[in-house]
Short mmCIF file of C-alpha atoms in Angstrom, two decimals:
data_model
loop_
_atom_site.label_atom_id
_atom_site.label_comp_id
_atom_site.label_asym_id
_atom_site.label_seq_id
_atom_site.Cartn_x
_atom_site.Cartn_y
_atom_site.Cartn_z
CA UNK F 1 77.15 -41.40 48.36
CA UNK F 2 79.55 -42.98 45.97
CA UNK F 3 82.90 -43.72 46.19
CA UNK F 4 86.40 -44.02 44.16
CA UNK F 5 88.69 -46.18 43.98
CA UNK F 6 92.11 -46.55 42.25
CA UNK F 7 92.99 -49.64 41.04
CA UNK F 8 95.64 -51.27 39.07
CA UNK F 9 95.79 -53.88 36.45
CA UNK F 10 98.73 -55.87 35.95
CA UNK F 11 99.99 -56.98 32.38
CA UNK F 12 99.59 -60.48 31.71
CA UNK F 13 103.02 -60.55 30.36
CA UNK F 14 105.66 -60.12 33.22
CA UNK F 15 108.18 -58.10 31.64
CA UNK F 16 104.99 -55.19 30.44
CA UNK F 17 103.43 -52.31 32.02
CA UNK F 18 100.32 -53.07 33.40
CA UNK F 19 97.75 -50.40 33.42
CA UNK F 20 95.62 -47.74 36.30
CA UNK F 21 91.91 -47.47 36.46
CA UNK F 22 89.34 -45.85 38.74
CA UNK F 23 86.33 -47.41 40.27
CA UNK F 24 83.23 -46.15 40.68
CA UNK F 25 80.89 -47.42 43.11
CA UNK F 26 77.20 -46.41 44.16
CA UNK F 27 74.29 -48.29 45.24
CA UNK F 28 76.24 -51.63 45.38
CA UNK F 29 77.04 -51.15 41.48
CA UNK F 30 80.54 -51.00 40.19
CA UNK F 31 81.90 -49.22 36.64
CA UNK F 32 85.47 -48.57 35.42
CA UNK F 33 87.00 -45.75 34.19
CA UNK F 34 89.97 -46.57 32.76
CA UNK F 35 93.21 -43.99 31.97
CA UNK F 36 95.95 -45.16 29.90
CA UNK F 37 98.34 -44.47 32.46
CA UNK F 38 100.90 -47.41 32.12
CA UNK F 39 103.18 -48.83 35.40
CA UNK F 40 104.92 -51.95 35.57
CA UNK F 41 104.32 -53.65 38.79
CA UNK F 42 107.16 -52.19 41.17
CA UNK F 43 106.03 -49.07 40.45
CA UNK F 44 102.66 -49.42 42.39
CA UNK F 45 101.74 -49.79 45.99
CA UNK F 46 98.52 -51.35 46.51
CA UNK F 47 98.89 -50.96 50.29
CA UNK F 48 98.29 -47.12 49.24
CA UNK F 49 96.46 -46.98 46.08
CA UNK F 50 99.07 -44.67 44.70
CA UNK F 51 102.46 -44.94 42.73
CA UNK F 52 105.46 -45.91 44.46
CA UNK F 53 108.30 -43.39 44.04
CA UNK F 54 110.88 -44.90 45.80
CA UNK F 55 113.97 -46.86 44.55
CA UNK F 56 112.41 -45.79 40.64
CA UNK F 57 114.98 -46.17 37.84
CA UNK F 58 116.68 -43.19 36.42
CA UNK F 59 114.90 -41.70 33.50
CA UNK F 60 111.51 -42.97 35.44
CA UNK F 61 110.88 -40.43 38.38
CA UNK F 62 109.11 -37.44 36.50
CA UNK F 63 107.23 -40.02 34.45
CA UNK F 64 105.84 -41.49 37.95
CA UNK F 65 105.33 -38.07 39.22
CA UNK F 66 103.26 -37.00 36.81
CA UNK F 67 100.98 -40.04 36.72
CA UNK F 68 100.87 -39.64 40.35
CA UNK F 69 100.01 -35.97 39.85
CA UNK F 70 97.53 -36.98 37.22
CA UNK F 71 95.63 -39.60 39.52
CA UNK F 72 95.19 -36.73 42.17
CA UNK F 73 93.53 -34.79 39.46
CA UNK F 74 91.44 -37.12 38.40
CA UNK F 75 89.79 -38.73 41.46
CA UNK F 76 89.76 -35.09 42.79
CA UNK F 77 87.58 -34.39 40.01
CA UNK F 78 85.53 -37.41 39.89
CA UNK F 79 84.81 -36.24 44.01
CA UNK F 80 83.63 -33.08 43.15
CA UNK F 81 81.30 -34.57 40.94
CA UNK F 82 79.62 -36.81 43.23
CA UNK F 83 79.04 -34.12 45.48
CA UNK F 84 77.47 -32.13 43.26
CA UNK F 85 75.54 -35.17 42.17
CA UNK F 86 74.62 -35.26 46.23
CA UNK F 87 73.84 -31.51 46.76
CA UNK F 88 71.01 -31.74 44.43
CA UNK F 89 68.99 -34.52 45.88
CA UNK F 90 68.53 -36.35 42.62
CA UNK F 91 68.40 -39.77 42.28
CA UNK F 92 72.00 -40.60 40.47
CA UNK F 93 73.93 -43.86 39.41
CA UNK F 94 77.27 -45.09 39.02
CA UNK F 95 76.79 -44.64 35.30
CA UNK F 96 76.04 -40.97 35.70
CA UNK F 97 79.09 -40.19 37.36
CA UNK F 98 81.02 -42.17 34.85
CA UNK F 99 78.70 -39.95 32.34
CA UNK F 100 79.64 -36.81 34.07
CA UNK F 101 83.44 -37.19 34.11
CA UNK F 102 83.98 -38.27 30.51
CA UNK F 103 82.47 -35.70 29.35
CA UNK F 104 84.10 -33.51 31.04
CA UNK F 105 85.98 -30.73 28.70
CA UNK F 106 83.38 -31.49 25.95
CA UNK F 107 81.61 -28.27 26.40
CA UNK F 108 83.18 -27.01 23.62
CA UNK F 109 85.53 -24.98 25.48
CA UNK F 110 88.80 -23.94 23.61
CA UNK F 111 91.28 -23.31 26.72
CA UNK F 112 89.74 -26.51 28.63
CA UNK F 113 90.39 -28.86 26.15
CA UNK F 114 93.91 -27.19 25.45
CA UNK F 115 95.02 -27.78 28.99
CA UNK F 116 93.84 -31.70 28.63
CA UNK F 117 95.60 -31.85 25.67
CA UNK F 118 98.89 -30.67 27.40
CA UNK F 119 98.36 -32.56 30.19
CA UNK F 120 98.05 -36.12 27.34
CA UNK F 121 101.12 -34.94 25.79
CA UNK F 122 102.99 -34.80 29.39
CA UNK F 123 101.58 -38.57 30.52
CA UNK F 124 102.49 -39.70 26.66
CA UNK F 125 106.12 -38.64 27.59
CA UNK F 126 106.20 -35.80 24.86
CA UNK F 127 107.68 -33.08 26.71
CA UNK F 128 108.42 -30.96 23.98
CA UNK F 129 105.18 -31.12 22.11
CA UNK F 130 103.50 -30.18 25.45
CA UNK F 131 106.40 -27.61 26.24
CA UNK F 132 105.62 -25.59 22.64
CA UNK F 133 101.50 -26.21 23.24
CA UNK F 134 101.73 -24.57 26.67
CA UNK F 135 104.28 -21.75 25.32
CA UNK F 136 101.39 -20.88 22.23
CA UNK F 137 98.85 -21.13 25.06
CA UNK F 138 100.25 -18.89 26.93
CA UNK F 139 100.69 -16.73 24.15
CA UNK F 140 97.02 -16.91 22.71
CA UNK F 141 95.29 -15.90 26.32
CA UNK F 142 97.54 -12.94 26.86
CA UNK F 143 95.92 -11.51 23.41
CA UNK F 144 92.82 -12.71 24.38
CA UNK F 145 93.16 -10.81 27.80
CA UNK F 146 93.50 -13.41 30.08
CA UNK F 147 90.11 -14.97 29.75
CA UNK F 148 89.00 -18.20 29.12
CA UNK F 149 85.25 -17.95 28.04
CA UNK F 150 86.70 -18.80 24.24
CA UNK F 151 84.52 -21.52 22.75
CA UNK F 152 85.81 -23.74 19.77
CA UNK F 153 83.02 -22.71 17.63
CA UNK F 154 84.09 -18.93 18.08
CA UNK F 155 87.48 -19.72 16.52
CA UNK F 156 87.29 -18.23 12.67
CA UNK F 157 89.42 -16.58 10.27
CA UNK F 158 88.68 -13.26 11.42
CA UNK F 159 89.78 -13.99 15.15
CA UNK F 160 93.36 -16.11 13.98
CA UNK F 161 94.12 -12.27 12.19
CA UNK F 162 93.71 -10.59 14.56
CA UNK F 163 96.07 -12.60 16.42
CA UNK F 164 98.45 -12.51 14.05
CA UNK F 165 98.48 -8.47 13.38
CA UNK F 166 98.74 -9.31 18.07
CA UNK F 167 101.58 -11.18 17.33
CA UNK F 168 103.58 -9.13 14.85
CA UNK F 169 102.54 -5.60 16.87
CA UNK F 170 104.92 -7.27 19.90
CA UNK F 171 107.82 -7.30 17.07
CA UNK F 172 107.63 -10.92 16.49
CA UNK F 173 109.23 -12.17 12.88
CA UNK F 174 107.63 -14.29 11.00
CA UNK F 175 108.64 -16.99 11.41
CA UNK F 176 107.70 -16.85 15.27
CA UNK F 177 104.51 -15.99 14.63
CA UNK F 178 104.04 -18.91 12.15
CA UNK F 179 105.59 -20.66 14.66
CA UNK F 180 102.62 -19.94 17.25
CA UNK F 181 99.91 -20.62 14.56
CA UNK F 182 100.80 -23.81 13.16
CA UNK F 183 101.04 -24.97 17.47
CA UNK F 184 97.18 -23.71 17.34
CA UNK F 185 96.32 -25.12 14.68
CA UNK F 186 97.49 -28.46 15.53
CA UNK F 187 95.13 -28.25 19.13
CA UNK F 188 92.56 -26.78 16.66
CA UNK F 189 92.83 -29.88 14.46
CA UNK F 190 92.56 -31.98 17.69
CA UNK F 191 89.41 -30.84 18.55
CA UNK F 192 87.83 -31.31 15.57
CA UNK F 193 89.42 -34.56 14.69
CA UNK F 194 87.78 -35.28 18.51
CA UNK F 195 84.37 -34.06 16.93
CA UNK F 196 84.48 -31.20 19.25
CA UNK F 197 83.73 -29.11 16.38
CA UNK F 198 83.27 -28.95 12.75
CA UNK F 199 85.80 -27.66 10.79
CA UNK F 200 86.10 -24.62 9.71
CA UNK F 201 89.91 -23.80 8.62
CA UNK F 202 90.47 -20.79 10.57
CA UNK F 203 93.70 -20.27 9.75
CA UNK F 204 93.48 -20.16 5.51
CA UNK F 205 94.23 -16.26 5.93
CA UNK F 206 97.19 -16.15 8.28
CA UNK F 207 100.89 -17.40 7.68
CA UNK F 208 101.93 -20.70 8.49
CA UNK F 209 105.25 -21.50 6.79
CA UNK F 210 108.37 -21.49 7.59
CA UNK F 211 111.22 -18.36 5.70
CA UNK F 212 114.46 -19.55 5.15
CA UNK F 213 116.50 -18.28 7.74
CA UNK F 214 119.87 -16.47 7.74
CA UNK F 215 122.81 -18.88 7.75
CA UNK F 216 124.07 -19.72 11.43
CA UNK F 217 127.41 -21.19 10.70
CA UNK F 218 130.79 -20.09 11.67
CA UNK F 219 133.96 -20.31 9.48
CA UNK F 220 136.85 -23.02 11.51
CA UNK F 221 138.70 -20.04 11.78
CA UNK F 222 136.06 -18.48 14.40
CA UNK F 223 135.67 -21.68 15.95
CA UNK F 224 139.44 -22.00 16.41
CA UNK F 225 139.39 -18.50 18.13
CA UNK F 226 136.49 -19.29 20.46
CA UNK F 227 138.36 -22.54 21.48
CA UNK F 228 141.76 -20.64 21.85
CA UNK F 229 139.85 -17.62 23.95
CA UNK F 230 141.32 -17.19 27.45
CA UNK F 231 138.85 -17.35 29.91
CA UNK F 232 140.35 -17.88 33.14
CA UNK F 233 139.23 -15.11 34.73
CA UNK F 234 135.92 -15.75 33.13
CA UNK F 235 134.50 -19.47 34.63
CA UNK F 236 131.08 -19.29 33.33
CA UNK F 237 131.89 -17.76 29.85
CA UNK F 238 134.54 -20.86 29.65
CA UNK F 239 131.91 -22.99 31.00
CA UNK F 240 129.66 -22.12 28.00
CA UNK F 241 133.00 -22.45 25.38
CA UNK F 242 133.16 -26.15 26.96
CA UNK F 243 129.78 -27.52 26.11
CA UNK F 244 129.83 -25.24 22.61
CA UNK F 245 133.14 -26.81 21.89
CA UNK F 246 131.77 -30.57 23.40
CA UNK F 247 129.23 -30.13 20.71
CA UNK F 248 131.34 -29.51 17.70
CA UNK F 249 133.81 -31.88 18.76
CA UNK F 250 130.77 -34.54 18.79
CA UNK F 251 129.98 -33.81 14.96
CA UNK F 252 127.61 -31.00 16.66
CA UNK F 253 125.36 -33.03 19.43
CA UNK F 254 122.51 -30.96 20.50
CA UNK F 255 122.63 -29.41 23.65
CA UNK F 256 119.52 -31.97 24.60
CA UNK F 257 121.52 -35.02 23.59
CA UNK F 258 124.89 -33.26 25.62
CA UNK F 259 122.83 -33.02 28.54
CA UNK F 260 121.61 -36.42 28.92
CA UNK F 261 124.60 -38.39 28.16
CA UNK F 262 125.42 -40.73 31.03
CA UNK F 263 128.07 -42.50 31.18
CA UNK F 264 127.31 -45.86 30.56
CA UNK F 265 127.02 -44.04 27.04
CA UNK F 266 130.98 -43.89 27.08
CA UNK F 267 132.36 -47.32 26.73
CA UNK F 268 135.54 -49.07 25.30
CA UNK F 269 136.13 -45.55 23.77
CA UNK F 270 132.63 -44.88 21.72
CA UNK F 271 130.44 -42.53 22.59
CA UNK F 272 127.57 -44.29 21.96
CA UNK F 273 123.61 -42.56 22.35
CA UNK F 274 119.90 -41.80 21.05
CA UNK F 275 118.98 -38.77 19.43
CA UNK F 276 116.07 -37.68 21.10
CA UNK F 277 114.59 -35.89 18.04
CA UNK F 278 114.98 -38.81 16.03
CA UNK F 279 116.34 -41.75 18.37
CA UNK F 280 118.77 -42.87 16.23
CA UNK F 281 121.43 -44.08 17.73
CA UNK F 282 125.22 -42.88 16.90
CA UNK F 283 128.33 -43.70 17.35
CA UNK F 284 131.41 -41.42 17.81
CA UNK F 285 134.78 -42.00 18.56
CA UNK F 286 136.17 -40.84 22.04
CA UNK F 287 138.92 -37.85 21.11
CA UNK F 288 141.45 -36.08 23.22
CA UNK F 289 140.17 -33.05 23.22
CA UNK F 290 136.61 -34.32 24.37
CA UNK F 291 138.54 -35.71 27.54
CA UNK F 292 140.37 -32.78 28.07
CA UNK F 293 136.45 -30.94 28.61
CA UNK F 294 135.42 -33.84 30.58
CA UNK F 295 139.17 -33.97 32.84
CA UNK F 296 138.03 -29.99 33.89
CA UNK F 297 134.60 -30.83 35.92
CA UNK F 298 133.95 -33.31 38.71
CA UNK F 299 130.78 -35.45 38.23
CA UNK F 300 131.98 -38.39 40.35
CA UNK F 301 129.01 -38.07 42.17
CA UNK F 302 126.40 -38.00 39.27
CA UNK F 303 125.37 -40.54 36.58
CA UNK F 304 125.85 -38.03 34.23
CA UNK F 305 128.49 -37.54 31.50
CA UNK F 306 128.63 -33.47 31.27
CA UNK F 307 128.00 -31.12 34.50
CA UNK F 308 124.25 -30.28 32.38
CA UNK F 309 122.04 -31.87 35.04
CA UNK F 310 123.73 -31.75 37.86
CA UNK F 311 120.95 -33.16 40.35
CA UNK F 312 119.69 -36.34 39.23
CA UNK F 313 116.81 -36.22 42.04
CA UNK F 314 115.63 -32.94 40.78
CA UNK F 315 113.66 -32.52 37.32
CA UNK F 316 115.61 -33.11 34.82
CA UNK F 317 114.35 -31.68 32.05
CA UNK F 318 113.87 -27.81 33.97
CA UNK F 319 117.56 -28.25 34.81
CA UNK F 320 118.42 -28.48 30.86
CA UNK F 321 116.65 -26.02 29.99
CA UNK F 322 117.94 -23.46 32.82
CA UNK F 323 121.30 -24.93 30.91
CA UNK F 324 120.51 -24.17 28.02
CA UNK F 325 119.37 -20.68 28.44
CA UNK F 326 122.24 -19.70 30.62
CA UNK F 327 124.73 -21.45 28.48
CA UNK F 328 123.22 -19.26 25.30
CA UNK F 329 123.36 -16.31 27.24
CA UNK F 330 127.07 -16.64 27.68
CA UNK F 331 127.98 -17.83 24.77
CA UNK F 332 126.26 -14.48 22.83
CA UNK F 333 129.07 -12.54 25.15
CA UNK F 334 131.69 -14.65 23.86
CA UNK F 335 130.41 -13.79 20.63
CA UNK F 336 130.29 -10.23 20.80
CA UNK F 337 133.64 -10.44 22.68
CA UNK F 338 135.30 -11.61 19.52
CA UNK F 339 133.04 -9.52 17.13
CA UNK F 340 131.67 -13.04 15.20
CA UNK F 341 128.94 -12.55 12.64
CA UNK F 342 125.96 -14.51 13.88
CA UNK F 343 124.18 -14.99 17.49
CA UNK F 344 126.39 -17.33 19.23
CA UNK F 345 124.50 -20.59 20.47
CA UNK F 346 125.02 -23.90 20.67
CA UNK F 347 123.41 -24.49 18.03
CA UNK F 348 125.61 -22.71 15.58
CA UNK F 349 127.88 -25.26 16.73
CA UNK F 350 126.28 -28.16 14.88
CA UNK F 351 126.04 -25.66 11.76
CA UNK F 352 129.31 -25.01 11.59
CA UNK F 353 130.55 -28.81 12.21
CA UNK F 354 127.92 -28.98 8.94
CA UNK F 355 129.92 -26.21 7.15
CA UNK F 356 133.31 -27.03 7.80
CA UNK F 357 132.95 -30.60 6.67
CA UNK F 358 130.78 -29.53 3.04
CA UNK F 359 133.77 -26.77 2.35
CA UNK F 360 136.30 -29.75 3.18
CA UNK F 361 134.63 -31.66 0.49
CA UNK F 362 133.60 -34.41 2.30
CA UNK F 363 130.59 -36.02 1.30
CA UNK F 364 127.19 -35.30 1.35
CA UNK F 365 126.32 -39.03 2.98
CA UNK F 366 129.15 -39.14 5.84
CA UNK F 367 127.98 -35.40 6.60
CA UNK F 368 124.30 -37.26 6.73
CA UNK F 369 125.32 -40.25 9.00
CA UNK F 370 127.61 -37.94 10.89
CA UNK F 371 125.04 -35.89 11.84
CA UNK F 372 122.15 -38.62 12.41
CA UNK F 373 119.48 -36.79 9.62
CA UNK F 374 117.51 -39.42 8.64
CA UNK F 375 118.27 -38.91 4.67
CA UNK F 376 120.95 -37.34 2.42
CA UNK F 377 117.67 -35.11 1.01
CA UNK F 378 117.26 -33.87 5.15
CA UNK F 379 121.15 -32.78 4.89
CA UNK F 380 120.66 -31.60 1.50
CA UNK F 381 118.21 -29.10 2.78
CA UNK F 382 120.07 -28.48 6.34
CA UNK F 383 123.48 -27.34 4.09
CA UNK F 384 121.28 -25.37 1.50
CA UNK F 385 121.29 -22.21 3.70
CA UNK F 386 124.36 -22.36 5.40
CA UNK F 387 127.31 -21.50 2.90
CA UNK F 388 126.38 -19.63 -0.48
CA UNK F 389 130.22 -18.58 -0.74
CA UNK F 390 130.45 -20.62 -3.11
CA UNK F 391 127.35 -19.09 -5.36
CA UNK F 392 129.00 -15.63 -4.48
CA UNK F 393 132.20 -16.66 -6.07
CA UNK F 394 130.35 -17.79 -9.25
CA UNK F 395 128.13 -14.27 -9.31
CA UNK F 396 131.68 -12.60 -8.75
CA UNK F 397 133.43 -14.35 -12.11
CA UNK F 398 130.34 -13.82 -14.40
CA UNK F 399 130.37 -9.95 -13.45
CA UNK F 400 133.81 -10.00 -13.90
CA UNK F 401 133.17 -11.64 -17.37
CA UNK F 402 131.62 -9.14 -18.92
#
C-alpha cells in the first residue's frame, strides 16, 4: 500500500517563505506533489508534519488555518485514492497515484472545478474574489436545483438565459444580475483558459455591464444632522453614527479599511494605512473629532483601532462583515428616522465626503489623493453621478430663457 507524506521545503533565502509538498511513496519509489502553499519556517512543525499555529503573527492565523485546512484535504484525498487503487487488485505505481490526484476535477465538471477555484482564491489570500465566487455559486445551483451533475461543455447561451430571466423573476435589478454573470463568466473563462473546455462564449446574449446608479451622496447639511442626532437612549443606532461619522471624518475610509486599523497605524498624530482595494497607502491627519469617537469605546485590550473586530483570536474577516451588516442595518433606521433621501450606509459616507468637497470647489486632484483613486480620470468618473445640481440649475435658466 502506499503512503503520504507531508513535507516542507525551506527557502534558500532566510528571510522567504519556503514552500509544502506531499510525498508519495509505493514500492520503494518516491514522487512529489507539490502545492504552492507558502510558510516561512516558524510556521511549520516537522515534529508533526503540520503547520504550527501557535505564537503566529497577527494578520497570519486564518492564512495558516486555511493551509492547514487545505493539507487535510489534500492528503485525505490522495488516501482515498490509494485505497481505491488497493480495492481493485491492480497492479499500481507511485506515478499513478500522482496521475490520479492531478487530475482530479478535470472531468469536466462545472461545480467541481468552481469549488477548487474558490478554494485557490482563499490559499492566494483573495478573500473577496473567493467571497463573490462562492456568493454566484451559490446563486447558480439554487436555479439549477441543487444539483451538481452540470458539465462545462453543457454551459451555452441558451442555459446563461435562462438564468438570467431566474435571476430577474426573484426581483433582482440589473445590475445584480450582471453582477452574478460577469462572477460566472470569469470561472467560465478559467476553465477554458485551463483547457477544460473550448470556448464557446455563453454569455454573448445576457447582460453584463454595469447601469449607472442613482447618486448616494448626502448634502453636509444631512450629515450635520446625523452627527447632531441624540442617541442616548439608542447605543447601537449611535454606535452605527460613530463609525459612519469615523468614515467621513477620514475623507470617507471604507468600512474594510475602518475595521482593520490598528493602532500602530496612529502615530505622532497621522493616521497612516493601506487601502485594501488598492493598497495605497494614505495619510490623514489625526482631528478632534476623530478622538472624541475613539475617547467613547474601550479597546485597551485589543490591537485594534475601532471596536470593528473586537476578538483578534477569532476570524477576522466574518467579524467585519457581521459589522458591516449590522452597522448598515442601523444606520438605514437612522436614515429613515430623519427622513434622508438615499439608503443610509457607510458607504454614502465616502460619497458625500466626495460631494461636499466638489461643491466646495476644491479640486479635482486633492479630491483624487484624498480619496486614494488611483487617477484624477477614476475620480472623474466616481463624482460624475453623484451631484447633477449643478446641470439642473443650467436646464432651469435655459427654460427660463425662453
Amino acid at each position: 500500500m502506499a503512503t503520504i507524506k507531508v513535507k516542507f521545503r525551506p527557502s534558500s533565502v532566510s528571510t522567504k517563505e519556503g514552500v509544502v509538498f506531499y510525498q508519495v511513496i509505493h514500492a520503494r519509489v518516491v514522487r512529489q506533489i507539490s502545492t504552492g502553499y507558502k510558510l516561512f519556517p516558524s510556521e511549520w512543525d516537522d515534529k508533526t508534519s503540520a503547520v504550527s499555529l501557535f505564537q503566529c503573527p497577527y494578520g497570519r492565523y486564518d492564512y495558516l488555518l486555511s493551509v492547514q485546512k487545505r493539507i487535510e484535504e489534500d492528503t485525505s484525498c490522495l488516501q482515498r485514492i490509494i485505497v481505491r487503487f488497493d480495492r481493485c487488485g491492480r497492479h499500481y505505481t507511485a506515478d499513478h497515484v500522482v496521475q490520479a490526484y492531478c487530475s482530479k476535477g478535470e472531468n469536466g465538471d462545472f461545480f467541481s472545478f468552481a469549488d477548487e477555484l474558490i478554494k485557490h482564491m482563499h490559499y492566494a489570500g483573495r478573500e473577496r474574489t473567493a467571497e463573490t465566487y462562492t456568493t454566484t455559486l451559490n446563486s447558480f445551483m439554487r436555479f439549477f436545483k441543487n444539483r451538481r451533475d452540470l458539465y462545462l461543455d453543457e454551459i451555452d447561451s441558451n442555459l446563461m438565459i435562462a438564468y438570467e430571466s431566474y435571476l430577474k423573476s426573484t426581483g433582482l435589478t440589473q445590475n445584480t444580475t450582471s453582477f452574478y454573470m460577469r462572477n460566472l463568466r470569469a470561472v467560465y473563462n478559467r476553465a477554458v483558459d485551463c483547457e477544460l473546455t473550448v470556448q464557446r462564449y455563453p454569455f454573448k446574449y445576457v447582460y453584463t455591464g454595469i447601469d449607472k446608479t442613482v447618486k448616494r451622496a448626502v448634502s453636509e447639511k444631512i450629515v450635520r444632522k446625523i452627527r447632531d442626532l441624540d442617541l442616548t437612549l439608542h447605543p447601537s443606532l449611535d454606535y452605527a453614527r460613530d463609525m459612519f461619522m469615523f468614515s467621513f471624518y477620514t475623507r470617507g475610509m471604507s468600512f474594510i479599511d475602518m475595521a482593520y486599523l490598528t493602532k500602530k497605524n496612529l502615530q505622532g498624530g497621522i493616521l497612516s494605512y493601506r487601502r485594501h482595494k488598492t493598497n495605497q497607502q494614505l495619510f490623514i491627519k489625526w482631528e478632534k473629532p476623530m478622538q472624541a469617537i475613539l475617547d467613547k469605546y474601550d479597546t485597551s485590550s485589543s490591537p485594534y483601532l475601532l471596536p470593528i473586530i473586537k476578538n483578534p483570536h477569532t476570524d477576522p474577516r466574518r467579524q467585519y462583515k457581521t459589522a458591516t451588516h449590522f452597522v448598515n442595518d442601523k444606520l438605514k433606521k437612522i436614515g429613515r428616522l430623519l427622513d434622508v433621501p438615499v439608503v443610509l450606509t457607510t458607504y454614502v459616507a465616502r460619497h458625500a465626503w466626495a460631494s461636499i468637497a466638489k461643491s466646495k470647489n476644491i479640486s479635482l486632484s486633492v479630491i483624487s489623493e484624498a480619496m486614494g483613486h488611483d487617477s484624477e480620470n477614476t475620480t472623474r468618473i466616481y463624482l460624475a453621478s453623484l451631484d447633477t445640481s449643478l446641470v439642473d440649475k443650467a436646464n432651469r435658466l435655459i427654460i427660463n430663457l425662453i
